[in-house]
């Protein structure tokens, strides 16, 4: 079975500051890794994902995450945040060998960016 | 553009009522999912389906059932609503052909049971 731990439930930061949202996972099999974002009053949308290849993956809006197999982590980072990045962020894993597409989610991290 | 729609954004029901939450996707996806989202608990999987008339229990199926009569539609049923089922319900879909593909989410239905 897979499990995901998001170490911080709330992360407040000031605008233009750097941020890191931490994610660790536990799995007995190889996994794919995902970060989803949920803006207020909306559903979740994919932010970025790691499937294979380069362990550093990037989103179109400046976020990046690095897969660290030895530490079983997939932390999300942004060097300079904007007010519009305020949202809840979910880390998720999926069993590589599964075709069913089931994701296992962490409990989420609420990122609040203050002016 | 991909789209998952849910029948209601907000719903208020009374204890004991039968409640239907509808989800429709237009991407011809095989997999469909129902989650509930509660503060501090993240997303918990209730049921999922990988084909018409097929269903699998997730982590918290108690008090819920599902129906998938057509590929594009996946319904969540609360047979007798209770106050502890007050929550945000999210539907999602994904493709079976591309097993690594993204799950696409609907906007959610916020259900209040009084």
PDB file of N, CA and C in Angstrom, chain A residues 32 34 36 38 41-46 49 51 88 90 94 96 98-108, chain B residues 9-10 31 33 35 37 40-43 45 48 50 57-59 90 94 96 99-103 105-107:
ATOM      1  N   UNK A  32       4.549   6.768  -9.368  1.00  0.00           N
ATOM      2  CA  UNK A  32       4.570   8.068 -10.019  1.00  0.00           C
ATOM      3  C   UNK A  32       4.144   9.087  -8.971  1.00  0.00           C
ATOM      4  N   UNK A  34       2.818  13.193  -8.029  1.00  0.00           N
ATOM      5  CA  UNK A  34       2.021  14.307  -8.543  1.00  0.00           C
ATOM      6  C   UNK A  34       1.880  15.390  -7.470  1.00  0.00           C
ATOM      7  N   UNK A  36      -1.043  18.409  -7.010  1.00  0.00           N
ATOM      8  CA  UNK A  36      -2.265  19.051  -7.468  1.00  0.00           C
ATOM      9  C   UNK A  36      -2.478  20.330  -6.663  1.00  0.00           C
ATOM     10  N   UNK A  38      -5.506  23.314  -5.546  1.00  0.00           N
ATOM     11  CA  UNK A  38      -6.934  23.634  -5.469  1.00  0.00           C
ATOM     12  C   UNK A  38      -7.079  25.089  -5.067  1.00  0.00           C
ATOM     13  N   UNK A  41     -12.767  27.511  -3.889  1.00  0.00           N
ATOM     14  CA  UNK A  41     -14.055  27.197  -4.543  1.00  0.00           C
ATOM     15  C   UNK A  41     -13.903  26.523  -5.904  1.00  0.00           C
ATOM     16  N   UNK A  42     -12.816  25.800  -6.089  1.00  0.00           N
ATOM     17  CA  UNK A  42     -12.624  25.075  -7.336  1.00  0.00           C
ATOM     18  C   UNK A  42     -12.235  23.631  -7.055  1.00  0.00           C
ATOM     19  N   UNK A  43     -12.288  22.805  -8.088  1.00  0.00           N
ATOM     20  CA  UNK A  43     -11.775  21.440  -7.981  1.00  0.00           C
ATOM     21  C   UNK A  43     -10.259  21.435  -8.070  1.00  0.00           C
ATOM     22  N   UNK A  44      -9.684  20.249  -8.006  1.00  0.00           N
ATOM     23  CA  UNK A  44      -8.223  20.121  -8.091  1.00  0.00           C
ATOM     24  C   UNK A  44      -7.780  20.152  -9.542  1.00  0.00           C
ATOM     25  N   UNK A  45      -6.590  20.672  -9.767  1.00  0.00           N
ATOM     26  CA  UNK A  45      -5.989  20.622 -11.091  1.00  0.00           C
ATOM     27  C   UNK A  45      -4.523  20.245 -10.948  1.00  0.00           C
ATOM     28  N   UNK A  46      -4.027  19.530 -11.950  1.00  0.00           N
ATOM     29  CA  UNK A  46      -2.653  19.064 -11.900  1.00  0.00           C
ATOM     30  C   UNK A  46      -1.692  20.231 -12.000  1.00  0.00           C
ATOM     31  N   UNK A  49       3.999  16.690 -12.480  1.00  0.00           N
ATOM     32  CA  UNK A  49       4.089  15.260 -12.186  1.00  0.00           C
ATOM     33  C   UNK A  49       5.460  14.730 -12.568  1.00  0.00           C
ATOM     34  N   UNK A  51       7.119  11.208 -13.788  1.00  0.00           N
ATOM     35  CA  UNK A  51       6.857   9.859 -14.295  1.00  0.00           C
ATOM     36  C   UNK A  51       8.164   9.099 -14.469  1.00  0.00           C
ATOM     37  N   UNK A  88      -4.681  25.499  -1.821  1.00  0.00           N
ATOM     38  CA  UNK A  88      -4.313  24.289  -1.108  1.00  0.00           C
ATOM     39  C   UNK A  88      -3.596  23.366  -2.095  1.00  0.00           C
ATOM     40  N   UNK A  90      -1.884  19.570  -2.883  1.00  0.00           N
ATOM     41  CA  UNK A  90      -1.953  18.165  -2.516  1.00  0.00           C
ATOM     42  C   UNK A  90      -0.876  17.377  -3.250  1.00  0.00           C
ATOM     43  N   UNK A  94       0.958   7.304  -7.272  1.00  0.00           N
ATOM     44  CA  UNK A  94       0.230   6.260  -7.985  1.00  0.00           C
ATOM     45  C   UNK A  94       1.166   5.093  -8.224  1.00  0.00           C
ATOM     46  N   UNK A  96       3.051   2.477 -10.090  1.00  0.00           N
ATOM     47  CA  UNK A  96       3.462   2.395 -11.490  1.00  0.00           C
ATOM     48  C   UNK A  96       2.850   1.210 -12.208  1.00  0.00           C
ATOM     49  N   UNK A  98      -0.032  -0.147 -11.825  1.00  0.00           N
ATOM     50  CA  UNK A  98      -1.495  -0.195 -11.848  1.00  0.00           C
ATOM     51  C   UNK A  98      -2.033   0.533 -13.066  1.00  0.00           C
ATOM     52  N   UNK A  99      -3.029  -0.071 -13.733  1.00  0.00           N
ATOM     53  CA  UNK A  99      -3.697   0.611 -14.839  1.00  0.00           C
ATOM     54  C   UNK A  99      -4.981   1.297 -14.376  1.00  0.00           C
ATOM     55  N   UNK A 100      -5.324   1.109 -13.117  1.00  0.00           N
ATOM     56  CA  UNK A 100      -6.596   1.652 -12.654  1.00  0.00           C
ATOM     57  C   UNK A 100      -6.543   3.140 -12.375  1.00  0.00           C
ATOM     58  N   UNK A 101      -5.350   3.694 -12.280  1.00  0.00           N
ATOM     59  CA  UNK A 101      -5.244   5.134 -12.134  1.00  0.00           C
ATOM     60  C   UNK A 101      -5.549   5.657 -10.759  1.00  0.00           C
ATOM     61  N   UNK A 102      -5.611   4.789  -9.753  1.00  0.00           N
ATOM     62  CA  UNK A 102      -5.938   5.270  -8.418  1.00  0.00           C
ATOM     63  C   UNK A 102      -4.780   6.066  -7.844  1.00  0.00           C
ATOM     64  N   UNK A 103      -5.093   7.241  -7.281  1.00  0.00           N
ATOM     65  CA  UNK A 103      -4.120   8.093  -6.613  1.00  0.00           C
ATOM     66  C   UNK A 103      -4.302   8.020  -5.103  1.00  0.00           C
ATOM     67  N   UNK A 104      -3.178   8.134  -4.388  1.00  0.00           N
ATOM     68  CA  UNK A 104      -3.219   8.233  -2.932  1.00  0.00           C
ATOM     69  C   UNK A 104      -2.744   9.644  -2.583  1.00  0.00           C
ATOM     70  N   UNK A 105      -3.607  10.375  -1.895  1.00  0.00           N
ATOM     71  CA  UNK A 105      -3.334  11.787  -1.612  1.00  0.00           C
ATOM     72  C   UNK A 105      -2.840  12.003  -0.193  1.00  0.00           C
ATOM     73  N   UNK A 106      -2.005  13.040  -0.035  1.00  0.00           N
ATOM     74  CA  UNK A 106      -1.702  13.558   1.284  1.00  0.00           C
ATOM     75  C   UNK A 106      -2.857  14.412   1.778  1.00  0.00           C
ATOM     76  N   UNK A 107      -2.716  14.924   2.999  1.00  0.00           N
ATOM     77  CA  UNK A 107      -3.805  15.677   3.606  1.00  0.00           C
ATOM     78  C   UNK A 107      -3.861  17.130   3.162  1.00  0.00           C
ATOM     79  N   UNK A 108      -2.883  17.559   2.398  1.00  0.00           N
ATOM     80  CA  UNK A 108      -2.918  18.912   1.860  1.00  0.00           C
ATOM     81  C   UNK A 108      -2.141  19.907   2.699  1.00  0.00           C
TER      82      UNK A 108
ATOM     83  N   UNK B   9     -23.420  22.541  -7.369  1.00  0.00           N
ATOM     84  CA  UNK B   9     -22.290  23.077  -6.585  1.00  0.00           C
ATOM     85  C   UNK B   9     -22.591  23.036  -5.093  1.00  0.00           C
ATOM     86  N   UNK B  10     -23.851  23.283  -4.763  1.00  0.00           N
ATOM     87  CA  UNK B  10     -24.287  23.274  -3.369  1.00  0.00           C
ATOM     88  C   UNK B  10     -25.582  22.478  -3.268  1.00  0.00           C
ATOM     89  N   UNK B  31     -11.812   5.353 -16.409  1.00  0.00           N
ATOM     90  CA  UNK B  31     -11.808   5.412 -14.950  1.00  0.00           C
ATOM     91  C   UNK B  31     -12.570   6.622 -14.437  1.00  0.00           C
ATOM     92  N   UNK B  33     -13.940   8.379 -10.470  1.00  0.00           N
ATOM     93  CA  UNK B  33     -13.678   8.310  -9.038  1.00  0.00           C
ATOM     94  C   UNK B  33     -14.613   9.266  -8.285  1.00  0.00           C
ATOM     95  N   UNK B  35     -14.514  11.141  -4.486  1.00  0.00           N
ATOM     96  CA  UNK B  35     -13.796  11.443  -3.256  1.00  0.00           C
ATOM     97  C   UNK B  35     -14.672  12.326  -2.373  1.00  0.00           C
ATOM     98  N   UNK B  37     -13.872  15.369   0.545  1.00  0.00           N
ATOM     99  CA  UNK B  37     -12.796  16.221   1.033  1.00  0.00           C
ATOM    100  C   UNK B  37     -13.259  16.904   2.308  1.00  0.00           C
ATOM    101  N   UNK B  40      -8.382  19.098   6.894  1.00  0.00           N
ATOM    102  CA  UNK B  40      -7.404  18.352   7.680  1.00  0.00           C
ATOM    103  C   UNK B  40      -7.297  16.878   7.335  1.00  0.00           C
ATOM    104  N   UNK B  41      -8.194  16.390   6.502  1.00  0.00           N
ATOM    105  CA  UNK B  41      -8.179  14.964   6.137  1.00  0.00           C
ATOM    106  C   UNK B  41      -7.831  14.749   4.673  1.00  0.00           C
ATOM    107  N   UNK B  42      -7.763  15.819   3.910  1.00  0.00           N
ATOM    108  CA  UNK B  42      -7.433  15.684   2.498  1.00  0.00           C
ATOM    109  C   UNK B  42      -8.549  15.023   1.718  1.00  0.00           C
ATOM    110  N   UNK B  43      -8.184  14.310   0.667  1.00  0.00           N
ATOM    111  CA  UNK B  43      -9.148  13.603  -0.173  1.00  0.00           C
ATOM    112  C   UNK B  43      -9.155  12.132   0.199  1.00  0.00           C
ATOM    113  N   UNK B  45     -10.882   8.437  -0.879  1.00  0.00           N
ATOM    114  CA  UNK B  45     -11.576   7.779  -1.977  1.00  0.00           C
ATOM    115  C   UNK B  45     -12.762   6.972  -1.458  1.00  0.00           C
ATOM    116  N   UNK B  48     -14.538   3.831  -6.887  1.00  0.00           N
ATOM    117  CA  UNK B  48     -14.108   4.136  -8.241  1.00  0.00           C
ATOM    118  C   UNK B  48     -14.625   3.065  -9.196  1.00  0.00           C
ATOM    119  N   UNK B  50     -13.827   1.378 -13.239  1.00  0.00           N
ATOM    120  CA  UNK B  50     -12.917   1.307 -14.377  1.00  0.00           C
ATOM    121  C   UNK B  50     -13.612   0.881 -15.662  1.00  0.00           C
ATOM    122  N   UNK B  57     -14.645  -0.623  -4.244  1.00  0.00           N
ATOM    123  CA  UNK B  57     -14.672   0.179  -3.031  1.00  0.00           C
ATOM    124  C   UNK B  57     -13.338   0.887  -2.845  1.00  0.00           C
ATOM    125  N   UNK B  58     -13.445   2.103  -2.339  1.00  0.00           N
ATOM    126  CA  UNK B  58     -12.266   2.835  -1.946  1.00  0.00           C
ATOM    127  C   UNK B  58     -12.004   2.654  -0.464  1.00  0.00           C
ATOM    128  N   UNK B  59     -11.570   3.710   0.171  1.00  0.00           N
ATOM    129  CA  UNK B  59     -11.197   3.615   1.584  1.00  0.00           C
ATOM    130  C   UNK B  59     -12.365   3.830   2.548  1.00  0.00           C
ATOM    131  N   UNK B  90     -15.967  15.369  -4.517  1.00  0.00           N
ATOM    132  CA  UNK B  90     -15.263  15.625  -5.764  1.00  0.00           C
ATOM    133  C   UNK B  90     -15.293  14.385  -6.644  1.00  0.00           C
ATOM    134  N   UNK B  94     -10.096   9.572 -15.406  1.00  0.00           N
ATOM    135  CA  UNK B  94      -8.787   9.419 -16.038  1.00  0.00           C
ATOM    136  C   UNK B  94      -8.868   8.339 -17.094  1.00  0.00           C
ATOM    137  N   UNK B  96      -7.709   4.982 -19.138  1.00  0.00           N
ATOM    138  CA  UNK B  96      -7.090   3.679 -18.866  1.00  0.00           C
ATOM    139  C   UNK B  96      -5.950   3.413 -19.824  1.00  0.00           C
ATOM    140  N   UNK B  99      -1.901   4.857 -18.609  1.00  0.00           N
ATOM    141  CA  UNK B  99      -2.026   4.590 -17.180  1.00  0.00           C
ATOM    142  C   UNK B  99      -1.369   5.648 -16.324  1.00  0.00           C
ATOM    143  N   UNK B 100      -0.481   6.417 -16.900  1.00  0.00           N
ATOM    144  CA  UNK B 100       0.181   7.450 -16.116  1.00  0.00           C
ATOM    145  C   UNK B 100      -0.530   8.784 -16.217  1.00  0.00           C
ATOM    146  N   UNK B 101      -1.680   8.798 -16.840  1.00  0.00           N
ATOM    147  CA  UNK B 101      -2.320  10.067 -17.162  1.00  0.00           C
ATOM    148  C   UNK B 101      -2.881  10.751 -15.926  1.00  0.00           C
ATOM    149  N   UNK B 102      -3.252  11.985 -16.143  1.00  0.00           N
ATOM    150  CA  UNK B 102      -3.767  12.849 -15.101  1.00  0.00           C
ATOM    151  C   UNK B 102      -5.186  12.462 -14.725  1.00  0.00           C
ATOM    152  N   UNK B 103      -5.537  12.686 -13.467  1.00  0.00           N
ATOM    153  CA  UNK B 103      -6.942  12.661 -13.075  1.00  0.00           C
ATOM    154  C   UNK B 103      -7.480  14.079 -13.237  1.00  0.00           C
ATOM    155  N   UNK B 105     -10.543  16.689 -12.433  1.00  0.00           N
ATOM    156  CA  UNK B 105     -11.535  16.847 -11.381  1.00  0.00           C
ATOM    157  C   UNK B 105     -12.659  17.779 -11.791  1.00  0.00           C
ATOM    158  N   UNK B 106     -13.854  17.492 -11.270  1.00  0.00           N
ATOM    159  CA  UNK B 106     -14.959  18.423 -11.362  1.00  0.00           C
ATOM    160  C   UNK B 106     -14.826  19.506 -10.296  1.00  0.00           C
ATOM    161  N   UNK B 107     -15.733  20.484 -10.291  1.00  0.00           N
ATOM    162  CA  UNK B 107     -15.644  21.609  -9.367  1.00  0.00           C
ATOM    163  C   UNK B 107     -16.068  21.275  -7.939  1.00  0.00           C
TER     164      UNK B 107
END
